[in-house]
Amino acid sequence: MAAKRTVEVELSTTGIGADGRPQRVPLVAGDTGGLALQAPPALEPELEGEHMLINIGPQHPATHGVLRLVLELDGETVVRCIPHIGYLHCGFEKIGEYRQYNQIIPWTDRDDYLNCVGNNIAFSLGAEMLFGIEITPRCTVLRVIGMELSRIISHLVWMGTTAIDIGAFTPFLWSFQERENVYNLLEGWVGARLTTSASRVGGMAADIPDGWLDGLKAFVRAFPKTLDECDRMLTKNAVWVGRTVGLGVMSPEEALNYGLSGPMLRASGVDYDVRKDFPYLDYETYDWEVPVGVHGDVYDRYLVRMEEMRQSVRIVEQAMARLPDGPVNVDDPRVILPPKHKATSEMESMIHHFKNVMEGPRPAIGESYVAVEAPKGEKGYYMVSDGSAKPVRWRIRPPSFVNLSAIPKMVEGHLLSDVIAINASIDIVMGEIDR
Amino acid sequence: MGLIDAPAPNVVSVEPAHSEGWITTRLDFLVNWGRANSLWPMPFGTACCAIEFMATAASKFDLARFGMERMGYSPRQADVLICAGRVPFKLAPVLRRIWQQMPQPKWAISMGACASTGGMFDNYAVVQGIDTIIPVDVYVPGCPPRPEALIHAIMMLQKKVMKDRMSDTAARMEMEPDPESQLYIPPSRIDALSQQFGNSIPQTRSGQ
Amino acid sequence: MSGFTVIRAGTAPDLPTPATPKRVPHRGGAANPSAEALKARFGDAIRRVDVVWGETSVTIDAAKVLDIVRWLHDDTSQSYEYLVDVTAVEFRDRALPIEVIWHLRSIKYRRFLRLKGLIEKGNPLSVPSVWAVYKGADWLERECYDMFGITFTGHPDLRRILLWEQYAEGFPLRKDFPLRGRFSRAEQLRQALSANPEARYSMEELSIADAFAELPLDMRERIKHGESTGE
Ligand code: SF4
């Protein structure tokens, strides 16, 4: 497993510590004018104890959605942070009880809408568990490609929006350019840019079209260059370093206890990755590494996510090389519809088609919890079946909901402007938090 | 001058030879022309549609071409509210408040199926169309609408702005909600607007 | 290099290499060894053990969950350091008990365990909170309360989290709650719009409650006038 890479900071005005790691020292005005490196005076004595309340959100560009934070400030220091969520509560889990398994897939697009393909596949994995279906080898590899592509585009949005929050606009434009390339690929595959509904119980919505892999190859070749450019732009940038290092620190024990997952947990120094530790889709057979941070601050979260995108590219390359021929959908009449030409010409197939669509396939009584490593962390779908065509309970285990619940712990004691950076580093997506 | 380049029935221009760089035109036209080409959006992005809105604003589709360079994240400096995404009941008073904070003249675009009708969320939590909360000028279908669709909506809105008449003050009257119930259309109308339709009727039975 | 020491997953000796589960049987198969350990330790409080689709569910006496979870967390032979999820299930057959579900993971042993507590119909919907062991349970339990109305005794701050505090229609994920809610659309909208979006100073949740007398006059006025309602 990869150790965390160390970073040399060339441009930073804030200095480098003995361990070669950028240091964050508050800049304050010196006595003789000019800026000096020293700790700020504790508090202005006459203002001490006067607390102020401010409200950020729910409609605020830096809260990445409709999150609302009520902050109690002492001067500029946050002494208390109360998050209010639920402004995007849309009743996903209730609706799931009224839909057949395949009908739920469009909803999975919309709960974490930055990671649509990944959610589709995660849900299908859970449903296939309930039906006891083994998917085909080609489908397995295609799903790996889909999941990693969707991890890349999710991290890209994170990078772009976080950069905007911290004051750099360019990475946003670059990352959306790359996203457009992936959108084009997805559009060629399943016909939609964002809300893909790419998978089905027992297979995928469609096989990849001819020549699709060439487009993917071109993307995989070009994308690391963009990543390098962003890296040059941000990693050693004085402003970036100054505004991210040492903020929102979570120790590994705390991070585990708060239930953090994904890059948040790994940046805190716990090398838990669902793909490695509870593998699915044969992830154990790919050669890749889990980046782990050791400082648990905003900067390490950034490093971990950048490295994850590189590792995803590695996985996609290997998956492309091993993509086998063969059918995408399983040969299981319980869940897979007959081909269209048969459904319109043979009575048997038509009845089968009709029953499958109108009544829906019925899994055995049971329950399954299938977790995948989503870009935000451990995303799980828990389904309980009572033998009918619709689940009794469809539970989404939302990683960013749990990650966000640690925000009071992370921001208290920091400055107001750092709240924005810390909040951005959690990589929240409100659709998933509020569901 | 840009105004003369596009002669429209609205423009009455003096022969340039005599005009010494000035023209005459209808004030309505001049003001509308200015407004239509510098509509400052207030992105009220909540869900997936907001991601497509971001894509529209980013480099490939480039909203800046329509004079929308500046995102007015403060409602007090914005002209168009673009509601991108679903609006649950908990968010409804927020949307109403933001709309009330925007100065006249103002317009609203409802982007996506959810904002326009509640979309696929016909349940206890989601407002069935933001037109029950604020008046909407342009609806954009799609889930999510492609960036081209949003751009089309913006161009439609520009056409609408060009047709404004200053004498028509009613068009710019602030809608005052009923102080008692805070609704600005009658409850029966809201119930009618949010009726179930299409697929959502047979799909209300759980467990079959 | 300064910083934390990395906690590695799966460091317990003699663990098999993790692999994608294949051909999982519907019922039966190897149970998680923690289930046996729980039986040995807690005896009667462990009602039954099922293995469904390869996942071990241990049905426990819900009132004992805090002790059980604390032992699972602290004991080095178990070390379930990670609480994945807290949720509940109500069945369509209303006579069946409501299940409260805890999903736990042991990072060290790479194990996954599901605990189930049953609340029989007619009994008060109340189970102990596991917040004392896992801080991550805070919001998960609040959500479960919000959606099902299950109270978690011992939770420090059990309020609605996704819906607003005055939400009057009930608990949405209960099976007797209609998909579109109990009220008409107009009534739902009226109630929602009459909430004050600026209401944000709730005395209970702010530490300034002690210093109320020293607050600026206008803020005191606003708090007095109904803005103390949370949402
Ligand atoms: S219309 Fe579709 S894409 Fe847009 S917010 Fe609603 S569900 Fe999301």
Tab-separated table of N, CA and C in Angstrom, chain A residues 6 19 53 55 68 72 80 82-87 89 93-94 97-98 129-130 132 134 249-252 256-261 268-272 276-282 284 292 294-296 364-365 367-369 371 378 382 384 386 388 390-393 395 397 401 404-405 434-435, chain C residues 1-9 18-23 26-27 52-53 55 57 73 81-82 84-92 101 103 105 107 110-112 114 116 133-136 139-140 143 147-148 161-163 172-175 177 179 197 199-201 205-208 230-231:
chain	number	residue	atom	x	y	z
A	6	THR	N	5.194	12.741	0.311
A	6	THR	CA	5.536	14.004	0.954
A	6	THR	C	5.528	15.094	-0.096
A	19	ASP	N	9.997	18.390	8.835
A	19	ASP	CA	9.705	17.141	8.132
A	19	ASP	C	9.380	17.372	6.670
A	53	LEU	N	-23.664	35.670	16.550
A	53	LEU	CA	-24.208	34.535	15.820
A	53	LEU	C	-24.238	34.875	14.356
A	55	ASN	N	-25.233	33.145	10.398
A	55	ASN	CA	-25.944	32.073	9.745
A	55	ASN	C	-25.397	31.952	8.330
A	68	ARG	N	-27.122	24.442	5.992
A	68	ARG	CA	-27.163	25.663	6.764
A	68	ARG	C	-26.359	25.466	8.035
A	72	GLU	N	-21.537	30.332	16.139
A	72	GLU	CA	-21.385	31.289	17.223
A	72	GLU	C	-19.919	31.689	17.235
A	80	ARG	N	-18.846	27.625	18.367
A	80	ARG	CA	-19.927	26.658	18.329
A	80	ARG	C	-20.446	26.585	16.909
A	82	ILE	N	-23.581	24.766	14.663
A	82	ILE	CA	-24.764	23.910	14.657
A	82	ILE	C	-25.225	23.740	13.219
A	83	PRO	N	-25.012	22.560	12.648
A	83	PRO	CA	-25.493	22.354	11.285
A	83	PRO	C	-26.994	22.064	11.270
A	84	HIS	N	-27.653	22.602	10.264
A	84	HIS	CA	-29.070	22.275	10.049
A	84	HIS	C	-29.167	21.652	8.677
A	85	ILE	N	-29.710	20.469	8.595
A	85	ILE	CA	-29.828	19.838	7.285
A	85	ILE	C	-31.292	19.500	7.046
A	86	GLY	N	-31.533	18.837	5.961
A	86	GLY	CA	-32.894	18.421	5.650
A	86	GLY	C	-33.583	19.343	4.662
A	87	TYR	N	-32.877	20.357	4.154
A	87	TYR	CA	-33.517	21.250	3.196
A	87	TYR	C	-33.708	20.586	1.844
A	89	HIS	N	-34.707	17.219	1.750
A	89	HIS	CA	-35.261	15.906	2.067
A	89	HIS	C	-36.395	15.589	1.111
A	93	GLU	N	-36.389	7.130	0.548
A	93	GLU	CA	-36.559	5.800	1.121
A	93	GLU	C	-38.029	5.412	1.136
A	94	LYS	N	-38.910	6.401	1.312
A	94	LYS	CA	-40.337	6.094	1.265
A	94	LYS	C	-40.735	5.675	-0.139
A	97	GLU	N	-40.210	2.081	-1.293
A	97	GLU	CA	-41.129	1.021	-0.895
A	97	GLU	C	-42.293	0.871	-1.862
A	98	TYR	N	-42.411	1.811	-2.786
A	98	TYR	CA	-43.525	1.786	-3.723
A	98	TYR	C	-43.071	1.470	-5.141
A	129	MET	N	-27.894	-9.528	-5.006
A	129	MET	CA	-27.700	-10.355	-3.817
A	129	MET	C	-29.039	-10.941	-3.377
A	130	LEU	N	-30.084	-10.101	-3.369
A	130	LEU	CA	-31.393	-10.589	-2.949
A	130	LEU	C	-31.941	-11.649	-3.905
A	132	GLY	N	-30.057	-13.559	-5.698
A	132	GLY	CA	-29.096	-14.646	-5.831
A	132	GLY	C	-28.541	-14.784	-7.227
A	134	GLU	N	-25.562	-14.237	-10.129
A	134	GLU	CA	-24.143	-13.979	-10.386
A	134	GLU	C	-24.054	-13.274	-11.730
A	249	VAL	N	-8.513	18.998	11.778
A	249	VAL	CA	-7.788	17.744	11.988
A	249	VAL	C	-8.668	16.741	12.724
A	250	MET	N	-8.690	15.525	12.229
A	250	MET	CA	-9.329	14.410	12.919
A	250	MET	C	-8.270	13.336	13.113
A	251	SER	N	-8.115	12.858	14.315
A	251	SER	CA	-7.157	11.773	14.539
A	251	SER	C	-7.781	10.471	14.056
A	252	PRO	N	-6.980	9.450	13.793
A	252	PRO	CA	-7.562	8.200	13.277
A	252	PRO	C	-8.620	7.615	14.203
A	256	LEU	N	-12.593	7.178	13.168
A	256	LEU	CA	-13.331	5.919	13.195
A	256	LEU	C	-14.555	6.031	14.079
A	257	ASN	N	-14.376	6.672	15.234
A	257	ASN	CA	-15.475	6.753	16.171
A	257	ASN	C	-16.619	7.589	15.628
A	258	TYR	N	-16.281	8.614	14.857
A	258	TYR	CA	-17.337	9.429	14.257
A	258	TYR	C	-17.929	8.760	13.022
A	259	GLY	N	-17.409	7.617	12.648
A	259	GLY	CA	-17.973	6.900	11.508
A	259	GLY	C	-17.616	7.506	10.170
A	260	LEU	N	-16.545	8.301	10.108
A	260	LEU	CA	-16.156	8.853	8.810
A	260	LEU	C	-15.761	7.713	7.885
A	261	SER	N	-15.849	7.979	6.588
A	261	SER	CA	-15.401	6.958	5.650
A	261	SER	C	-14.869	7.641	4.412
A	268	SER	N	-7.156	10.733	7.477
A	268	SER	CA	-6.838	10.713	8.896
A	268	SER	C	-5.948	9.548	9.262
A	269	GLY	N	-5.565	8.739	8.308
A	269	GLY	CA	-4.630	7.676	8.616
A	269	GLY	C	-5.266	6.361	9.000
A	270	VAL	N	-6.388	6.012	8.375
A	270	VAL	CA	-6.939	4.665	8.536
A	270	VAL	C	-7.035	4.119	7.131
A	271	ASP	N	-6.373	3.027	6.841
A	271	ASP	CA	-6.329	2.637	5.422
A	271	ASP	C	-7.489	1.736	5.065
A	272	TYR	N	-8.681	2.087	5.499
A	272	TYR	CA	-9.864	1.277	5.223
A	272	TYR	C	-10.497	1.723	3.919
A	276	LYS	N	-10.778	-2.709	-0.971
A	276	LYS	CA	-9.709	-3.610	-0.555
A	276	LYS	C	-10.183	-4.576	0.531
A	277	ASP	N	-10.960	-4.080	1.475
A	277	ASP	CA	-11.220	-4.870	2.669
A	277	ASP	C	-12.472	-5.721	2.579
A	278	PHE	N	-13.472	-5.250	1.839
A	278	PHE	CA	-14.668	-6.065	1.625
A	278	PHE	C	-14.943	-6.030	0.127
A	279	PRO	N	-14.099	-6.664	-0.673
A	279	PRO	CA	-14.159	-6.396	-2.116
A	279	PRO	C	-15.456	-6.848	-2.766
A	280	TYR	N	-15.743	-6.224	-3.879
A	280	TYR	CA	-16.885	-6.585	-4.714
A	280	TYR	C	-16.379	-6.427	-6.134
A	281	LEU	N	-17.088	-6.921	-7.111
A	281	LEU	CA	-16.713	-6.778	-8.518
A	281	LEU	C	-15.254	-7.160	-8.766
A	282	ASP	N	-14.734	-8.106	-8.042
A	282	ASP	CA	-13.353	-8.586	-8.233
A	282	ASP	C	-12.307	-7.497	-8.112
A	284	GLU	N	-10.241	-7.197	-5.913
A	284	GLU	CA	-8.987	-7.701	-5.372
A	284	GLU	C	-8.038	-8.146	-6.468
A	292	VAL	N	-3.060	7.017	1.683
A	292	VAL	CA	-3.416	7.272	3.077
A	292	VAL	C	-2.688	8.521	3.552
A	294	VAL	N	-1.592	11.195	6.793
A	294	VAL	CA	-1.230	10.974	8.190
A	294	VAL	C	-1.494	12.209	9.040
A	295	HIS	N	-2.037	13.260	8.466
A	295	HIS	CA	-2.272	14.453	9.276
A	295	HIS	C	-3.755	14.725	9.501
A	296	GLY	N	-4.605	14.133	8.694
A	296	GLY	CA	-6.037	14.281	8.894
A	296	GLY	C	-6.556	15.684	8.711
A	364	ALA	N	-36.385	-13.669	-3.142
A	364	ALA	CA	-36.738	-14.468	-1.975
A	364	ALA	C	-36.803	-13.565	-0.748
A	365	ILE	N	-37.446	-14.066	0.300
A	365	ILE	CA	-37.493	-13.306	1.549
A	365	ILE	C	-36.074	-13.207	2.098
A	367	GLU	N	-32.698	-10.215	3.354
A	367	GLU	CA	-32.221	-8.838	3.403
A	367	GLU	C	-30.774	-8.838	2.963
A	368	SER	N	-30.338	-7.708	2.438
A	368	SER	CA	-28.931	-7.633	2.056
A	368	SER	C	-28.436	-6.217	2.271
A	369	TYR	N	-27.219	-6.130	2.741
A	369	TYR	CA	-26.559	-4.832	2.825
A	369	TYR	C	-25.323	-4.937	1.964
A	371	ALA	N	-22.234	-2.759	0.430
A	371	ALA	CA	-21.558	-1.465	0.485
A	371	ALA	C	-20.528	-1.400	-0.614
A	378	GLU	N	-18.075	5.067	2.341
A	378	GLU	CA	-18.796	3.798	2.246
A	378	GLU	C	-20.266	4.044	2.000
A	382	TYR	N	-29.214	-1.004	1.821
A	382	TYR	CA	-29.752	-2.074	2.640
A	382	TYR	C	-31.175	-2.307	2.192
A	384	VAL	N	-34.629	-4.851	2.339
A	384	VAL	CA	-35.322	-5.949	2.992
A	384	VAL	C	-36.466	-6.364	2.088
A	386	ASP	N	-39.844	-8.886	1.505
A	386	ASP	CA	-40.777	-9.830	2.123
A	386	ASP	C	-41.332	-10.764	1.073
A	388	SER	N	-42.268	-9.869	-1.943
A	388	SER	CA	-43.063	-9.197	-2.960
A	388	SER	C	-42.134	-8.461	-3.913
A	390	LYS	N	-41.737	-5.394	-4.432
A	390	LYS	CA	-41.213	-4.110	-3.979
A	390	LYS	C	-40.560	-4.301	-2.617
A	391	PRO	N	-39.445	-3.678	-2.378
A	391	PRO	CA	-38.796	-3.894	-1.082
A	391	PRO	C	-39.637	-3.348	0.066
A	392	VAL	N	-39.525	-3.985	1.220
A	392	VAL	CA	-40.205	-3.486	2.411
A	392	VAL	C	-39.505	-2.226	2.895
A	393	ARG	N	-38.202	-2.242	2.736
A	393	ARG	CA	-37.426	-1.125	3.228
A	393	ARG	C	-36.252	-0.990	2.292
A	395	ARG	N	-32.941	1.208	2.364
A	395	ARG	CA	-32.201	2.159	3.178
A	395	ARG	C	-30.928	2.548	2.431
A	397	ARG	N	-27.313	4.029	3.003
A	397	ARG	CA	-26.342	4.421	4.028
A	397	ARG	C	-25.511	5.551	3.422
A	401	PHE	N	-23.509	12.064	4.848
A	401	PHE	CA	-24.326	12.393	6.025
A	401	PHE	C	-23.510	12.163	7.298
A	404	LEU	N	-20.526	14.549	7.459
A	404	LEU	CA	-20.887	15.915	7.832
A	404	LEU	C	-21.196	16.027	9.310
A	405	SER	N	-21.647	14.935	9.912
A	405	SER	CA	-22.033	15.054	11.316
A	405	SER	C	-20.835	15.381	12.190
A	434	ASP	N	-29.594	14.478	2.619
A	434	ASP	CA	-30.984	14.649	3.040
A	434	ASP	C	-31.906	13.570	2.481
A	435	ARG	N	-31.537	13.052	1.357
A	435	ARG	CA	-32.331	12.005	0.690
A	435	ARG	C	-33.807	12.332	0.625
C	1	MET	N	8.643	11.448	9.572
C	1	MET	CA	7.463	12.244	9.235
C	1	MET	C	6.553	12.355	10.468
C	2	SER	N	6.190	13.532	10.777
C	2	SER	CA	5.285	13.687	11.917
C	2	SER	C	3.872	13.284	11.480
C	3	GLY	N	2.967	13.314	12.391
C	3	GLY	CA	1.603	12.940	12.036
C	3	GLY	C	1.197	11.690	12.778
C	4	PHE	N	0.036	11.159	12.382
C	4	PHE	CA	-0.504	10.004	13.087
C	4	PHE	C	0.135	8.721	12.598
C	5	THR	N	0.060	7.697	13.419
C	5	THR	CA	0.417	6.375	12.911
C	5	THR	C	-0.807	5.818	12.214
C	6	VAL	N	-0.558	5.264	11.086
C	6	VAL	CA	-1.672	4.764	10.276
C	6	VAL	C	-2.272	3.528	10.935
C	7	ILE	N	-3.610	3.509	11.028
C	7	ILE	CA	-4.309	2.302	11.485
C	7	ILE	C	-4.553	1.447	10.259
C	8	ARG	N	-4.025	0.243	10.252
C	8	ARG	CA	-4.180	-0.609	9.070
C	8	ARG	C	-5.383	-1.529	9.247
C	9	ALA	N	-6.095	-1.708	8.177
C	9	ALA	CA	-7.247	-2.618	8.240
C	9	ALA	C	-6.764	-4.043	8.111
C	18	PRO	N	-8.981	-10.964	1.516
C	18	PRO	CA	-10.364	-10.639	1.149
C	18	PRO	C	-10.615	-10.925	-0.320
C	19	ALA	N	-11.783	-11.422	-0.601
C	19	ALA	CA	-12.134	-11.726	-1.986
C	19	ALA	C	-13.615	-11.465	-2.181
C	20	THR	N	-13.967	-11.159	-3.413
C	20	THR	CA	-15.369	-10.930	-3.741
C	20	THR	C	-16.179	-12.185	-3.439
C	21	PRO	N	-17.251	-12.095	-2.647
C	21	PRO	CA	-18.044	-13.290	-2.364
C	21	PRO	C	-18.695	-13.819	-3.628
C	22	LYS	N	-18.594	-15.126	-3.800
C	22	LYS	CA	-19.203	-15.764	-4.987
C	22	LYS	C	-20.160	-16.853	-4.540
C	23	ARG	N	-21.209	-17.040	-5.308
C	23	ARG	CA	-22.188	-18.107	-5.048
C	23	ARG	C	-22.610	-18.126	-3.587
C	26	HIS	N	-28.542	-18.597	-0.068
C	26	HIS	CA	-29.595	-17.753	0.512
C	26	HIS	C	-29.558	-17.810	2.036
C	27	ARG	N	-29.591	-19.012	2.555
C	27	ARG	CA	-29.505	-19.144	4.002
C	27	ARG	C	-28.413	-20.130	4.335
C	52	VAL	N	-28.053	-14.757	6.374
C	52	VAL	CA	-28.857	-14.550	5.177
C	52	VAL	C	-27.959	-13.924	4.126
C	53	TRP	N	-27.876	-14.553	2.980
C	53	TRP	CA	-27.026	-14.065	1.888
C	53	TRP	C	-25.614	-13.755	2.404
C	55	GLU	N	-24.566	-12.772	5.202
C	55	GLU	CA	-24.380	-11.771	6.241
C	55	GLU	C	-25.000	-12.276	7.537
C	57	SER	N	-26.837	-11.962	10.928
C	57	SER	CA	-27.722	-11.105	11.715
C	57	SER	C	-27.885	-11.709	13.091
C	73	HIS	N	-17.197	-3.254	20.967
C	73	HIS	CA	-16.272	-2.187	20.619
C	73	HIS	C	-14.975	-2.321	21.397
C	81	GLU	N	-14.805	-1.295	15.712
C	81	GLU	CA	-14.597	0.121	15.985
C	81	GLU	C	-15.502	1.015	15.164
C	82	TYR	N	-16.204	0.442	14.207
C	82	TYR	CA	-16.841	1.276	13.190
C	82	TYR	C	-18.331	0.984	13.140
C	84	VAL	N	-21.519	1.414	11.171
C	84	VAL	CA	-21.864	1.769	9.798
C	84	VAL	C	-23.194	2.491	9.760
C	85	ASP	N	-24.179	1.945	10.423
C	85	ASP	CA	-25.517	2.474	10.208
C	85	ASP	C	-26.421	2.107	11.378
C	86	VAL	N	-27.371	2.990	11.640
C	86	VAL	CA	-28.456	2.674	12.569
C	86	VAL	C	-29.739	2.938	11.808
C	87	THR	N	-30.606	1.973	11.739
C	87	THR	CA	-31.841	2.221	11.020
C	87	THR	C	-32.917	1.295	11.565
C	88	ALA	N	-34.072	1.329	10.948
C	88	ALA	CA	-35.171	0.508	11.442
C	88	ALA	C	-35.968	-0.010	10.259
C	89	VAL	N	-36.718	-1.056	10.497
C	89	VAL	CA	-37.563	-1.644	9.461
C	89	VAL	C	-38.933	-1.892	10.052
C	90	GLU	N	-39.968	-1.424	9.348
C	90	GLU	CA	-41.311	-1.825	9.736
C	90	GLU	C	-41.870	-2.644	8.587
C	91	PHE	N	-42.514	-3.744	8.898
C	91	PHE	CA	-42.991	-4.628	7.841
C	91	PHE	C	-44.396	-4.254	7.424
C	92	ARG	N	-44.752	-4.727	6.214
C	92	ARG	CA	-46.105	-4.427	5.728
C	92	ARG	C	-47.128	-5.139	6.581
C	101	ILE	N	-32.044	-1.751	13.508
C	101	ILE	CA	-30.884	-2.427	12.934
C	101	ILE	C	-29.620	-1.630	13.233
C	103	HIS	N	-25.631	-1.783	12.057
C	103	HIS	CA	-24.618	-2.424	11.224
C	103	HIS	C	-23.252	-2.048	11.764
C	105	ARG	N	-18.907	-2.775	11.782
C	105	ARG	CA	-17.778	-3.364	11.086
C	105	ARG	C	-16.593	-3.416	12.014
C	107	ILE	N	-12.751	-3.244	11.667
C	107	ILE	CA	-11.736	-2.941	10.670
C	107	ILE	C	-10.575	-3.913	10.831
C	110	ARG	N	-11.800	-7.430	9.749
C	110	ARG	CA	-12.567	-7.418	8.499
C	110	ARG	C	-13.866	-8.217	8.655
C	111	ARG	N	-14.659	-7.822	9.614
C	111	ARG	CA	-15.913	-8.518	9.821
C	111	ARG	C	-17.066	-7.539	9.708
C	112	PHE	N	-18.203	-8.080	9.359
C	112	PHE	CA	-19.416	-7.270	9.268
C	112	PHE	C	-20.488	-7.959	10.086
C	114	ARG	N	-24.535	-7.628	11.787
C	114	ARG	CA	-25.796	-6.897	11.876
C	114	ARG	C	-26.463	-7.270	13.188
C	116	LYS	N	-29.898	-6.846	15.495
C	116	LYS	CA	-31.313	-6.510	15.318
C	116	LYS	C	-31.969	-6.492	16.674
C	133	VAL	N	-20.907	5.078	22.873
C	133	VAL	CA	-19.793	4.287	22.342
C	133	VAL	C	-19.334	4.835	20.999
C	134	TYR	N	-20.289	5.151	20.133
C	134	TYR	CA	-19.950	5.658	18.802
C	134	TYR	C	-20.507	7.057	18.639
C	135	LYS	N	-19.623	8.044	18.477
C	135	LYS	CA	-20.116	9.402	18.254
C	135	LYS	C	-20.871	9.500	16.926
C	136	GLY	N	-20.514	8.636	15.993
C	136	GLY	CA	-21.175	8.673	14.690
C	136	GLY	C	-22.654	8.352	14.762
C	139	TRP	N	-26.232	11.551	14.495
C	139	TRP	CA	-27.200	11.912	13.462
C	139	TRP	C	-27.986	10.708	12.974
C	140	LEU	N	-27.348	9.540	12.965
C	140	LEU	CA	-28.067	8.355	12.485
C	140	LEU	C	-29.274	8.080	13.368
C	143	GLU	N	-31.942	10.664	12.803
C	143	GLU	CA	-32.712	10.419	11.585
C	143	GLU	C	-33.731	9.314	11.813
C	147	MET	N	-37.712	9.644	11.244
C	147	MET	CA	-38.447	8.887	10.241
C	147	MET	C	-39.393	7.859	10.854
C	148	PHE	N	-39.046	7.296	12.015
C	148	PHE	CA	-39.858	6.225	12.593
C	148	PHE	C	-40.471	6.600	13.941
C	161	ILE	N	-34.344	15.847	12.446
C	161	ILE	CA	-33.164	16.349	11.755
C	161	ILE	C	-33.463	16.688	10.307
C	162	LEU	N	-34.211	15.844	9.609
C	162	LEU	CA	-34.453	16.118	8.199
C	162	LEU	C	-35.709	16.956	8.019
C	163	LEU	N	-36.723	16.651	8.774
C	163	LEU	CA	-37.932	17.459	8.691
C	163	LEU	C	-37.849	18.554	9.740
C	172	PRO	N	-42.664	9.685	8.628
C	172	PRO	CA	-42.912	9.288	7.239
C	172	PRO	C	-42.637	7.837	6.911
C	173	LEU	N	-41.658	7.207	7.515
C	173	LEU	CA	-41.340	5.856	7.066
C	173	LEU	C	-42.178	4.791	7.755
C	174	ARG	N	-43.079	5.205	8.635
C	174	ARG	CA	-43.992	4.217	9.212
C	174	ARG	C	-44.976	3.791	8.136
C	175	LYS	N	-45.412	2.544	8.227
C	175	LYS	CA	-46.240	2.030	7.143
C	175	LYS	C	-47.644	2.639	7.131
C	177	PHE	N	-48.201	5.697	7.246
C	177	PHE	CA	-48.076	7.052	6.720
C	177	PHE	C	-48.239	6.988	5.213
C	179	LEU	N	-48.057	7.771	1.230
C	179	LEU	CA	-46.921	8.257	0.448
C	179	LEU	C	-46.950	9.771	0.283
C	197	PRO	N	-38.095	31.395	7.829
C	197	PRO	CA	-36.778	30.904	7.429
C	197	PRO	C	-35.644	31.545	8.216
C	199	ALA	N	-35.726	31.971	11.443
C	199	ALA	CA	-35.699	31.518	12.819
C	199	ALA	C	-34.467	30.661	13.018
C	200	ARG	N	-33.544	31.145	13.749
C	200	ARG	CA	-32.329	30.349	13.871
C	200	ARG	C	-31.745	30.409	15.266
C	201	TYR	N	-32.345	31.160	16.142
C	201	TYR	CA	-31.756	31.243	17.468
C	201	TYR	C	-32.596	30.405	18.405
C	205	GLU	N	-30.187	25.270	21.867
C	205	GLU	CA	-29.021	24.783	21.164
C	205	GLU	C	-27.864	25.766	21.203
C	206	LEU	N	-28.038	26.909	21.752
C	206	LEU	CA	-26.944	27.871	21.768
C	206	LEU	C	-26.460	28.097	23.179
C	207	SER	N	-25.155	28.230	23.306
C	207	SER	CA	-24.628	28.438	24.644
C	207	SER	C	-24.853	29.870	25.106
C	208	ILE	N	-25.315	30.755	24.215
C	208	ILE	CA	-25.583	32.105	24.678
C	208	ILE	C	-26.796	32.158	25.587
C	230	GLY	N	-36.040	26.984	16.478
C	230	GLY	CA	-35.176	26.032	15.802
C	230	GLY	C	-35.211	26.215	14.311
C	231	GLU	N	-36.175	25.637	13.669
C	231	GLU	CA	-36.204	25.760	12.205
C	231	GLU	C	-37.086	26.906	11.802
